Amino acid sequence: QVQLVESGGGLVQAGGSLRLSCAASGRTLSGYVLGWFRQAPGKEREFVTRISWSAGDTYYGESAKGRFTISRDNARDTVYLQMNSLKPEDTAVYYCAAAVNRSPRRYEYWGHGTQVTVSS
């Protein structure tokens, strides 16, 4: 079992920045991928980005490219999402999730989410 707890959400003006954190516990994350997803009201959940825990390989969805950066701190078992140049359309609940790094990838563990609101 992997427990995930997100933090760092809040209200920010357009053009501003936020850094989200996802603290993991329960088992070693070696061999896992940690991802960030988001869901806006009335919309489907959207993939944002992911990082492989061991190698640090990253992949970004279109909405995140050029503005968001995912990183990890192995010593703290924490994944971060640095979000810059925020837009009102980035408003959503942001979730952290973990999946075994294999194909097909299935995110089995989810946090409860943290709200990000970007005002215009």
CSV table of C-alpha atoms in Angstrom, one decimal:
chain,number,residue,atom,x,y,z
A,1,GLN,CA,0.0,0.0,0.0
A,2,VAL,CA,1.1,3.5,-0.8
A,3,GLN,CA,-0.4,6.5,1.0
A,4,LEU,CA,-0.3,9.9,-0.8
A,5,VAL,CA,-1.0,13.3,0.7
A,6,GLU,CA,-1.1,16.4,-1.5
A,7,SER,CA,-0.5,19.9,-0.2
A,8,GLY,CA,0.3,23.4,-1.5
A,9,GLY,CA,-2.9,24.3,-3.3
A,10,GLY,CA,-4.5,27.7,-3.0
A,11,LEU,CA,-5.7,30.8,-4.7
A,12,VAL,CA,-3.3,32.6,-7.0
A,13,GLN,CA,-3.7,35.3,-9.6
A,14,ALA,CA,-3.2,34.6,-13.3
A,15,GLY,CA,0.5,34.6,-14.1
A,16,GLY,CA,1.5,33.5,-10.6
A,17,SER,CA,3.1,30.3,-9.4
A,18,LEU,CA,2.4,27.5,-7.0
A,19,ARG,CA,4.3,24.5,-5.9
A,20,LEU,CA,2.4,21.4,-5.0
A,21,SER,CA,3.8,18.6,-2.9
A,22,CYS,CA,2.9,14.9,-2.7
A,23,ALA,CA,4.2,13.1,0.3
A,24,ALA,CA,4.3,9.3,0.0
A,25,SER,CA,4.4,6.7,2.7
A,26,GLY,CA,3.7,3.0,3.2
A,27,ARG,CA,6.3,1.3,1.1
A,28,THR,CA,9.4,1.9,-1.0
A,29,LEU,CA,8.7,3.8,-4.2
A,30,SER,CA,11.4,2.0,-6.2
A,31,GLY,CA,9.8,0.7,-9.3
A,32,TYR,CA,6.9,3.2,-9.2
A,33,VAL,CA,5.8,6.1,-11.3
A,34,LEU,CA,4.3,9.1,-9.5
A,35,GLY,CA,1.9,11.2,-11.5
A,36,TRP,CA,-0.1,14.4,-11.2
A,37,PHE,CA,-3.6,14.6,-12.6
A,38,ARG,CA,-6.2,17.3,-12.3
A,39,GLN,CA,-10.0,17.6,-12.6
A,40,ALA,CA,-11.9,20.8,-13.2
A,41,PRO,CA,-15.7,21.0,-12.4
A,42,GLY,CA,-17.7,19.4,-15.0
A,43,LYS,CA,-14.7,18.0,-16.8
A,44,GLU,CA,-13.0,14.6,-17.0
A,45,ARG,CA,-9.8,13.9,-15.1
A,46,GLU,CA,-6.8,15.0,-17.1
A,47,PHE,CA,-3.2,13.7,-17.0
A,48,VAL,CA,-0.7,16.5,-16.2
A,49,THR,CA,2.7,14.9,-15.8
A,50,ARG,CA,4.6,11.9,-14.3
A,51,ILE,CA,8.1,10.9,-13.1
A,52,SER,CA,9.7,7.6,-12.6
A,53,TRP,CA,10.9,7.3,-9.0
A,54,SER,CA,14.1,5.4,-9.7
A,55,ALA,CA,15.5,7.0,-12.9
A,56,GLY,CA,13.7,10.4,-12.7
A,57,ASP,CA,12.4,10.2,-16.2
A,58,THR,CA,9.6,12.7,-16.8
A,59,TYR,CA,6.7,13.1,-19.2
A,60,TYR,CA,4.4,16.0,-19.6
A,61,GLY,CA,0.9,16.4,-20.9
A,62,GLU,CA,0.2,19.1,-23.4
A,63,SER,CA,-1.3,21.5,-20.8
A,64,ALA,CA,1.9,21.3,-18.7
A,65,LYS,CA,4.6,21.6,-21.3
A,66,GLY,CA,6.7,24.7,-20.8
A,67,ARG,CA,5.0,25.8,-17.6
A,68,PHE,CA,5.0,23.0,-15.1
A,69,THR,CA,7.9,21.0,-13.7
A,70,ILE,CA,7.8,17.7,-11.9
A,71,SER,CA,10.6,16.7,-9.5
A,72,ARG,CA,11.2,14.3,-6.7
A,73,ASP,CA,13.1,14.2,-3.4
A,74,ASN,CA,14.0,10.6,-2.8
A,75,ALA,CA,15.2,11.3,0.8
A,76,ARG,CA,11.8,12.9,1.7
A,77,ASP,CA,9.6,10.5,-0.4
A,78,THR,CA,8.0,13.6,-1.9
A,79,VAL,CA,7.1,14.6,-5.4
A,80,TYR,CA,6.7,18.2,-6.4
A,81,LEU,CA,4.8,20.0,-9.1
A,82,GLN,CA,6.1,23.5,-9.8
A,83,MET,CA,3.5,25.5,-11.7
A,84,ASN,CA,4.4,28.8,-13.3
A,85,SER,CA,2.5,31.2,-15.5
A,86,LEU,CA,-0.8,29.9,-14.2
A,87,LYS,CA,-3.9,30.5,-16.1
A,88,PRO,CA,-7.6,30.5,-15.0
A,89,GLU,CA,-8.0,27.3,-17.0
A,90,ASP,CA,-5.5,25.6,-14.7
A,91,THR,CA,-8.2,25.8,-11.9
A,92,ALA,CA,-8.9,22.3,-10.7
A,93,VAL,CA,-8.4,19.8,-8.0
A,94,TYR,CA,-4.9,18.3,-8.4
A,95,TYR,CA,-4.3,14.7,-7.5
A,96,CYS,CA,-1.1,12.7,-7.0
A,97,ALA,CA,-1.2,9.1,-8.0
A,98,ALA,CA,1.2,6.1,-8.0
A,99,ALA,CA,1.6,3.2,-10.4
A,100,VAL,CA,4.0,0.4,-10.8
A,101,ASN,CA,6.3,1.3,-13.7
A,102,ARG,CA,5.2,-1.2,-16.2
A,103,SER,CA,3.1,-1.4,-19.3
A,104,PRO,CA,0.2,-1.0,-19.2
A,105,ARG,CA,0.4,1.5,-16.5
A,106,ARG,CA,-2.4,1.5,-13.9
A,107,TYR,CA,-2.5,4.1,-11.2
A,108,GLU,CA,-3.6,2.2,-8.1
A,109,TYR,CA,-3.0,4.7,-5.4
A,110,TRP,CA,-4.4,8.2,-5.2
A,111,GLY,CA,-4.3,11.1,-2.8
A,112,HIS,CA,-7.4,13.1,-1.8
A,113,GLY,CA,-6.4,16.1,-3.9
A,114,THR,CA,-5.6,19.8,-3.4
A,115,GLN,CA,-7.6,22.6,-4.8
A,116,VAL,CA,-5.8,25.1,-7.1
A,117,THR,CA,-7.8,28.2,-8.1
A,118,VAL,CA,-6.4,30.8,-10.5
A,119,SER,CA,-8.2,34.1,-10.7
A,120,SER,CA,-8.2,36.3,-13.8
